[in-house]
XYZ file of C-alpha atoms in Angstrom:
529
model
C 29.731 99.829 123.340
C 30.035 96.191 124.353
C 30.904 94.358 127.582
C 34.142 92.955 126.180
C 35.416 96.504 125.744
C 36.176 96.339 122.027
C 34.764 98.794 119.531
C 32.593 97.544 116.664
C 33.521 97.527 113.000
C 33.048 100.973 111.493
C 30.021 101.119 109.145
C 32.079 102.521 106.266
C 33.965 99.239 105.880
C 32.396 97.245 103.048
C 32.156 93.565 103.923
C 32.062 90.597 101.564
C 28.389 90.086 102.433
C 27.625 93.705 101.523
C 29.268 93.290 98.120
C 27.168 90.205 97.409
C 23.929 91.624 98.750
C 24.393 94.690 96.551
C 24.385 92.234 93.629
C 21.015 90.823 94.798
C 22.404 87.764 96.569
C 20.678 86.408 99.650
C 23.117 86.502 102.564
C 22.727 84.516 105.792
C 25.011 83.741 108.723
C 24.900 81.204 111.541
C 27.574 82.063 114.082
C 28.793 80.740 117.405
C 31.720 83.006 118.303
C 31.667 85.778 120.937
C 33.735 88.022 118.650
C 31.242 87.704 115.794
C 28.183 88.891 117.687
C 26.171 91.917 116.600
C 27.906 94.156 119.112
C 30.946 93.999 116.816
C 29.095 95.143 113.721
C 29.998 92.105 111.625
C 26.398 91.485 110.635
C 26.820 94.191 107.972
C 25.435 92.886 104.687
C 23.621 89.817 106.058
C 19.853 89.568 105.649
C 19.716 87.002 108.506
C 22.357 86.799 111.242
C 21.785 84.235 113.981
C 23.956 83.878 117.086
C 23.429 80.570 118.907
C 25.621 81.411 121.924
C 26.269 77.699 122.557
C 30.028 77.984 122.116
C 31.284 76.606 125.418
C 29.228 73.460 125.727
C 29.221 69.955 124.301
C 27.849 69.677 120.732
C 27.934 73.462 120.400
C 27.306 73.463 116.642
C 24.273 71.145 116.740
C 21.531 73.848 116.722
C 23.131 75.723 113.844
C 23.675 72.573 111.775
C 20.039 71.548 112.158
C 18.861 74.996 111.004
C 21.256 75.010 108.048
C 20.083 71.579 106.907
C 16.441 72.676 107.076
C 17.309 75.779 105.069
C 19.159 73.777 102.390
C 16.240 71.378 102.037
C 14.007 74.134 100.681
C 13.748 74.857 96.984
C 15.881 77.883 96.232
C 16.478 79.398 92.817
C 18.364 82.591 93.682
C 22.026 83.269 94.442
C 22.968 82.689 98.063
C 25.993 83.352 100.253
C 25.924 81.360 103.488
C 28.444 81.822 106.309
C 28.665 79.208 109.062
C 30.998 79.452 112.049
C 31.517 76.311 114.131
C 33.121 77.014 117.503
C 33.554 73.428 118.699
C 37.297 72.978 117.969
C 38.242 75.878 120.220
C 39.352 75.795 123.837
C 37.982 75.059 126.338
C 37.263 71.659 124.815
C 33.986 69.840 125.522
C 34.031 66.653 123.425
C 30.978 64.656 122.445
C 31.151 61.392 124.501
C 30.642 59.157 121.467
C 33.517 60.795 119.611
C 35.637 60.936 122.747
C 35.313 57.164 122.999
C 37.116 56.843 119.651
C 40.199 58.487 121.222
C 40.010 56.974 124.673
C 43.442 55.453 125.198
C 44.323 57.916 127.969
C 41.220 59.510 129.535
C 37.829 58.283 128.262
C 35.801 61.083 129.857
C 38.111 63.918 128.790
C 39.207 64.386 132.384
C 42.777 65.023 133.524
C 43.693 65.326 137.225
C 40.033 65.642 138.141
C 39.483 68.567 135.799
C 37.774 68.886 132.442
C 36.295 71.542 130.179
C 36.998 75.128 131.196
C 38.525 74.172 134.540
C 41.083 71.960 132.806
C 41.768 74.599 130.143
C 42.347 77.338 132.722
C 44.673 75.147 134.758
C 46.760 74.244 131.726
C 46.878 77.598 129.937
C 47.812 79.499 133.104
C 50.352 76.789 133.940
C 48.702 76.074 137.272
C 49.417 72.428 136.558
C 52.257 70.964 134.527
C 51.136 68.050 132.363
C 53.449 65.111 131.836
C 53.936 63.434 128.448
C 50.984 61.050 128.849
C 48.672 63.835 129.995
C 49.677 66.011 127.040
C 48.917 63.114 124.730
C 45.513 62.767 126.410
C 44.826 66.453 125.901
C 45.628 66.106 122.184
C 43.173 63.201 122.051
C 40.426 65.425 123.474
C 41.153 67.926 120.708
C 41.182 65.144 118.087
C 37.769 63.992 119.315
C 36.326 67.472 118.806
C 37.927 67.745 115.359
C 36.346 64.421 114.448
C 32.945 65.610 115.671
C 33.275 68.874 113.699
C 34.306 66.932 110.592
C 31.136 64.847 110.935
C 29.014 68.009 111.102
C 30.672 69.347 107.966
C 29.947 65.976 106.355
C 26.248 66.509 107.001
C 26.433 69.832 105.151
C 28.283 68.211 102.243
C 25.610 65.504 101.957
C 22.880 68.147 101.968
C 24.636 70.143 99.257
C 25.077 67.039 97.093
C 21.311 66.479 97.047
C 20.105 70.083 97.012
C 19.191 72.236 94.050
C 22.339 74.335 94.455
C 24.541 71.330 93.609
C 24.325 72.444 89.973
C 26.526 75.422 90.791
C 27.829 75.578 94.303
C 31.082 75.975 96.186
C 31.773 75.040 99.811
C 34.814 76.663 101.437
C 36.170 75.357 104.738
C 38.916 77.191 106.629
C 39.919 78.413 110.095
C 41.246 81.596 111.649
C 44.100 79.936 113.554
C 45.558 76.627 114.630
C 46.486 75.328 118.073
C 49.869 74.649 119.612
C 50.318 71.548 121.733
C 53.789 72.262 123.112
C 55.533 72.029 119.704
C 57.459 75.171 120.689
C 57.081 74.949 124.428
C 53.601 76.310 125.096
C 49.941 75.567 124.516
C 46.893 77.207 122.871
C 47.225 80.173 120.432
C 47.762 83.915 120.192
C 51.365 83.927 121.411
C 53.662 82.816 118.552
C 53.813 82.837 114.761
C 54.922 79.275 114.073
C 53.089 77.210 111.482
C 51.121 75.132 113.970
C 49.192 78.388 114.512
C 49.402 79.974 111.039
C 49.049 76.934 108.754
C 45.310 76.197 108.672
C 43.103 74.123 106.365
C 41.670 75.756 103.254
C 39.390 73.404 101.311
C 37.239 74.195 98.286
C 34.555 71.617 97.479
C 32.197 71.462 94.515
C 29.352 68.907 94.811
C 29.800 65.977 92.485
C 33.527 66.488 92.003
C 35.274 63.411 93.359
C 38.881 64.024 92.289
C 40.849 66.001 94.848
C 43.785 68.239 94.021
C 46.332 69.554 96.497
C 47.822 72.953 95.708
C 51.375 73.277 96.948
C 51.552 77.058 96.697
C 51.292 79.080 99.869
C 48.126 81.162 99.894
C 46.245 83.214 102.486
C 42.741 83.161 103.918
C 42.610 86.821 102.811
C 42.316 85.275 99.330
C 38.903 83.811 100.179
C 36.933 87.048 99.673
C 38.301 87.831 96.177
C 37.837 84.152 95.246
C 34.159 84.273 96.248
C 33.595 87.504 94.313
C 35.411 86.091 91.283
C 33.287 82.921 91.443
C 30.170 85.109 91.641
C 31.281 87.078 88.578
C 31.765 90.284 90.561
C 34.712 92.630 90.628
C 36.825 92.370 93.747
C 38.196 95.578 95.322
C 41.825 96.218 94.405
C 43.924 94.713 97.180
C 47.637 94.006 96.635
C 47.836 91.513 99.510
C 45.012 89.220 98.295
C 44.149 87.435 95.073
C 41.477 85.152 93.625
C 42.314 81.452 93.830
C 40.032 80.386 90.976
C 43.022 79.755 88.650
C 44.225 77.176 91.184
C 40.806 75.559 91.332
C 40.398 75.145 87.592
C 44.011 74.004 87.170
C 45.210 76.947 85.088
C 47.654 78.277 87.688
C 51.298 77.283 87.444
C 52.433 74.927 90.163
C 49.092 73.285 90.835
C 50.265 69.790 89.996
C 53.838 70.194 91.188
C 55.498 71.325 94.366
C 56.507 74.863 93.471
C 56.585 77.759 95.925
C 54.563 80.960 95.668
C 57.187 82.911 93.763
C 57.916 86.353 95.146
C 54.615 86.779 96.953
C 55.136 87.649 100.605
C 52.915 86.833 103.572
C 53.126 88.950 106.708
C 51.778 87.995 110.144
C 51.676 90.009 113.371
C 49.374 91.270 116.144
C 49.418 88.687 118.888
C 46.988 88.423 121.769
C 49.586 88.403 124.541
C 53.257 88.071 125.276
C 56.084 89.823 123.454
C 55.109 91.197 120.067
C 56.353 89.214 117.092
C 56.279 89.792 113.350
C 56.809 87.290 110.556
C 57.221 87.364 106.798
C 57.210 84.270 104.585
C 58.424 84.238 100.996
C 59.636 81.540 98.605
C 59.594 78.801 101.213
C 61.534 80.748 103.852
C 60.034 82.237 106.978
C 61.570 85.040 109.012
C 60.324 85.874 112.525
C 61.258 89.030 114.396
C 60.802 88.868 118.167
C 60.381 92.315 119.673
C 62.643 93.173 122.593
C 60.574 96.021 123.977
C 56.883 95.169 123.813
C 54.403 92.903 125.433
C 53.566 92.027 129.003
C 54.726 88.818 130.566
C 52.224 86.002 130.220
C 52.357 82.370 131.328
C 50.758 81.536 127.976
C 53.757 82.807 126.003
C 57.456 82.289 126.733
C 59.712 85.281 126.340
C 61.551 84.952 123.033
C 65.288 84.379 123.263
C 66.630 85.134 119.765
C 65.599 88.425 118.175
C 65.775 86.943 114.680
C 64.617 83.527 113.467
C 64.837 82.112 109.953
C 63.527 78.734 108.774
C 63.708 76.864 105.494
C 60.223 75.366 105.470
C 61.038 73.027 102.578
C 63.399 70.975 104.759
C 62.324 72.096 108.235
C 58.511 72.353 108.274
C 58.419 72.084 112.077
C 60.617 75.183 112.409
C 63.054 73.506 114.750
C 66.383 74.737 113.304
C 66.994 78.484 113.268
C 69.356 79.209 110.344
C 69.455 82.998 110.703
C 73.181 83.247 111.465
C 73.960 80.760 108.668
C 71.877 82.686 106.107
C 72.321 86.227 107.446
C 72.074 87.844 104.002
C 68.679 86.254 103.276
C 67.509 86.981 106.816
C 68.465 90.647 106.471
C 66.616 90.934 103.144
C 63.438 89.571 104.770
C 63.986 91.871 107.737
C 64.120 94.890 105.394
C 60.934 93.706 103.718
C 59.224 93.387 107.093
C 60.239 96.974 107.935
C 58.501 98.250 104.785
C 55.345 96.317 105.681
C 55.386 97.507 109.292
C 55.760 101.247 108.682
C 52.206 101.920 107.400
C 50.873 100.514 110.672
C 52.811 103.138 112.652
C 50.633 106.099 111.629
C 50.472 108.544 114.515
C 53.538 107.085 116.250
C 56.637 108.983 117.268
C 59.568 107.310 115.574
C 63.297 107.276 116.216
C 65.337 105.792 113.388
C 69.002 105.297 114.270
C 71.762 104.293 111.875
C 75.157 103.608 113.447
C 76.835 104.282 110.095
C 79.353 102.229 108.209
C 82.478 103.427 109.976
C 84.926 100.938 111.423
C 83.662 101.580 114.963
C 79.946 101.179 114.099
C 79.621 97.893 116.004
C 80.565 99.628 119.279
C 78.253 102.619 118.904
C 75.439 102.817 121.437
C 72.411 105.120 121.442
C 70.900 106.000 124.808
C 68.736 108.698 126.285
C 65.201 109.641 127.158
C 62.013 110.966 125.640
C 59.840 113.007 127.975
C 56.308 114.433 128.081
C 54.619 116.816 130.513
C 52.525 115.362 133.337
C 49.391 116.042 131.266
C 50.325 112.939 129.244
C 51.840 109.505 129.828
C 53.750 107.001 127.749
C 52.056 103.918 126.418
C 54.030 101.036 127.916
C 54.059 99.233 124.564
C 57.042 100.110 122.385
C 57.377 98.789 118.856
C 60.974 98.088 117.998
C 62.631 96.768 114.887
C 66.338 96.164 115.432
C 68.660 95.243 112.589
C 71.124 92.369 113.130
C 74.857 92.630 112.620
C 76.245 91.702 109.219
C 77.149 88.309 110.694
C 73.660 87.817 112.124
C 74.682 88.842 115.640
C 72.058 89.878 118.188
C 71.218 93.544 118.902
C 70.797 94.893 122.442
C 67.811 96.945 123.615
C 66.350 97.851 126.991
C 63.883 100.510 128.098
C 61.832 101.655 131.032
C 59.476 104.421 132.124
C 59.521 106.671 135.210
C 58.305 110.055 136.441
C 60.627 112.917 137.407
C 59.890 116.590 138.137
C 56.410 116.662 136.626
C 57.572 114.832 133.519
C 57.092 111.266 132.374
C 60.237 109.788 130.895
C 60.793 106.847 128.598
C 64.466 105.900 128.856
C 66.244 103.418 126.627
C 69.592 102.041 125.540
C 70.270 100.228 122.277
C 73.175 98.892 120.299
C 72.383 97.801 116.736
C 73.544 98.689 113.208
C 70.135 100.240 112.577
C 67.029 100.522 114.729
C 63.456 101.730 114.403
C 61.669 102.568 117.656
C 58.020 103.657 117.669
C 56.314 105.178 120.732
C 52.811 106.351 121.587
C 51.668 108.837 124.217
C 48.314 109.096 125.955
C 47.204 112.697 126.426
C 48.347 116.017 124.995
C 51.943 117.126 125.365
C 54.921 118.001 123.205
C 57.658 115.380 123.222
C 61.229 116.228 124.081
C 64.309 114.159 123.392
C 67.668 114.108 125.168
C 69.892 111.537 123.497
C 73.503 110.391 123.596
C 75.695 108.382 121.243
C 78.259 106.300 123.139
C 78.000 108.647 126.101
C 78.218 111.902 124.145
C 75.290 114.138 123.379
C 74.074 113.739 119.836
C 75.592 116.441 117.587
C 72.815 118.465 115.970
C 74.472 118.020 112.565
C 73.638 114.324 112.739
C 69.968 114.718 113.555
C 67.065 114.992 111.113
C 63.827 116.366 112.494
C 60.420 115.939 110.842
C 60.792 116.835 107.175
C 64.356 118.141 107.535
C 62.985 121.680 107.438
C 65.168 122.839 110.307
C 68.212 121.523 112.073
C 67.333 121.310 115.764
C 69.253 123.693 117.994
C 70.210 122.657 121.445
C 70.479 119.174 122.841
C 66.908 118.803 124.053
C 64.250 119.703 121.527
C 60.571 119.333 120.774
C 59.316 117.017 118.047
C 56.849 118.922 115.834
C 53.322 117.573 115.945
C 51.619 119.561 113.179
C 50.123 117.247 110.482
C 52.209 118.994 107.832
C 55.372 118.018 109.667
C 54.588 114.311 109.611
C 56.274 111.935 107.203
C 54.159 109.341 105.431
C 55.355 105.751 105.513
C 56.264 105.996 101.832
C 58.351 109.106 102.392
C 60.078 107.506 105.358
C 60.996 104.375 103.411
C 62.319 106.334 100.444
C 64.200 108.930 102.450
C 65.763 106.735 105.124
C 65.333 102.976 104.710
C 66.276 102.948 101.031
C 68.758 105.843 101.140
C 72.506 105.092 100.844
C 74.141 104.349 104.185
C 76.198 107.147 105.724
C 79.687 106.751 107.124
C 78.835 108.478 110.414
C 75.973 107.784 112.851
C 72.700 109.524 112.031
C 69.478 109.964 113.925
C 65.983 110.676 112.566
C 63.178 111.858 114.853
C 59.751 112.159 113.264
C 56.096 111.341 113.518
C 54.563 108.996 110.962
C 51.452 110.332 109.264
C 48.733 108.511 107.365
C 49.546 106.472 104.291
C 47.486 106.484 101.126
C 46.501 103.306 99.295
C 48.785 104.195 96.354
C 51.736 104.646 98.716
C 51.067 101.302 100.386
C 50.777 99.552 97.033
C 54.056 101.112 95.890
C 55.687 99.575 98.965
C 54.255 96.173 98.117
C 52.360 96.212 101.402
C 48.787 95.692 102.498
C 46.208 98.022 103.993
C 47.971 97.653 107.305
C 46.044 100.382 109.102
C 42.712 98.931 107.988
C 43.788 95.437 108.996
C 44.937 96.677 112.399
C 41.660 98.497 112.998
C 39.562 95.525 111.928
C 41.519 93.190 114.200
C 40.886 95.613 117.040
C 37.189 95.583 116.165
C 37.219 91.793 116.356
C 38.851 91.868 119.764
C 42.021 90.133 118.606
C 44.208 93.211 119.192
C 44.144 95.491 122.204
């Protein structure tokens, strides 16, 4: 256990460091992040793992940098994998005075309204104070000062590598886990949206002695770093459909390195926010689609409630994501929405799922699904509901509302939705069968239009239990094939099921990633509750 309340990484996960150490590499880590401490199990595979715990003070990386430089100055003839985490460019900001003086047009001491450091950060992020334009500019300067300081520390490492023995064959990789928003889309900090100021981070590969830089225009992912390192080390990378080695880009053999081509049909999916309404995004071929959940997430002053359910941006002409073209390009937006649904399903293992299709009849746009799911008082509903609501053919907005209450020793989750198609996923805490009492446009759902579990039986009666035996669960692959990809029906149809586990082969056939593993690892890191 740990005081932050997050569980550690399970030992059966094989880390990059473990792969390298198994091949007789020396593995060391210098870290300065509370979510990378030993209590999270991320030291797996490292022969030395040092936590400096200086993350919230000025010059936080200084002790680690000094130790790294001393280590690099020694004669070393064996293979080494070194991981360094610098926490300085992370809120709350504590800039080095000398570097702050370089960006001192607004507030030389990094102080705004008598506050600085954590006190300033807390006041801003919780919206206890509203900064004006000049104060926001001053806050960006404080961040720039810390970036400049961090860049100087990285420069010291580069100089050491250039003169060390490993310069004969060495690669330095610099990246980040997220960016920062400075009110580009109305709020500040990170963990609340999926716009590029938070997702688009540096990824730099440096080889000592190589002076000619090359910018790769293709979109890639930091999940590509691990297979790139293993490829560079001459080791086989585990099969992973969502990640690939970037060595072809580095040696110039990949198409599009010199030009400005997109990443072809490769898709990039982002989700799992820290707070606020849940959002999901998929980017492919220069277009980015964002789905803003209507039913999840607690209110937070850090994150504004999303207004449109669907957002679509052409990043080639609108890199700041300021013009939502979803209604103008509804066909493309719907295609990306369908792709997002296939990626999302593997992450719903264990969830109760309602999939509603209003049909293709002439009255489909007016059809409304409403009702309640209930459990005995031995269980309760998780307040978080994952929803994926399809837009109208013209890009029009769906409607969805829900709430929970207790009634006669039962806990009810009641909802109303109007959408061409909808996927709702619920979780319960405790043991209880789940009952459903549902209506379509005010009328109880006819049993002939309901599929239950594996379609083994047609439910009788208007309130029925959802089977919970493992054999009655549908895998994500089965669900996609049977319902998402099946021909549309003329009449409304309702599917009630529970999603079971999904094998690697099924996920790969869907073109997805190891979503369950990724979810669990993010939970282990404390980034997902």
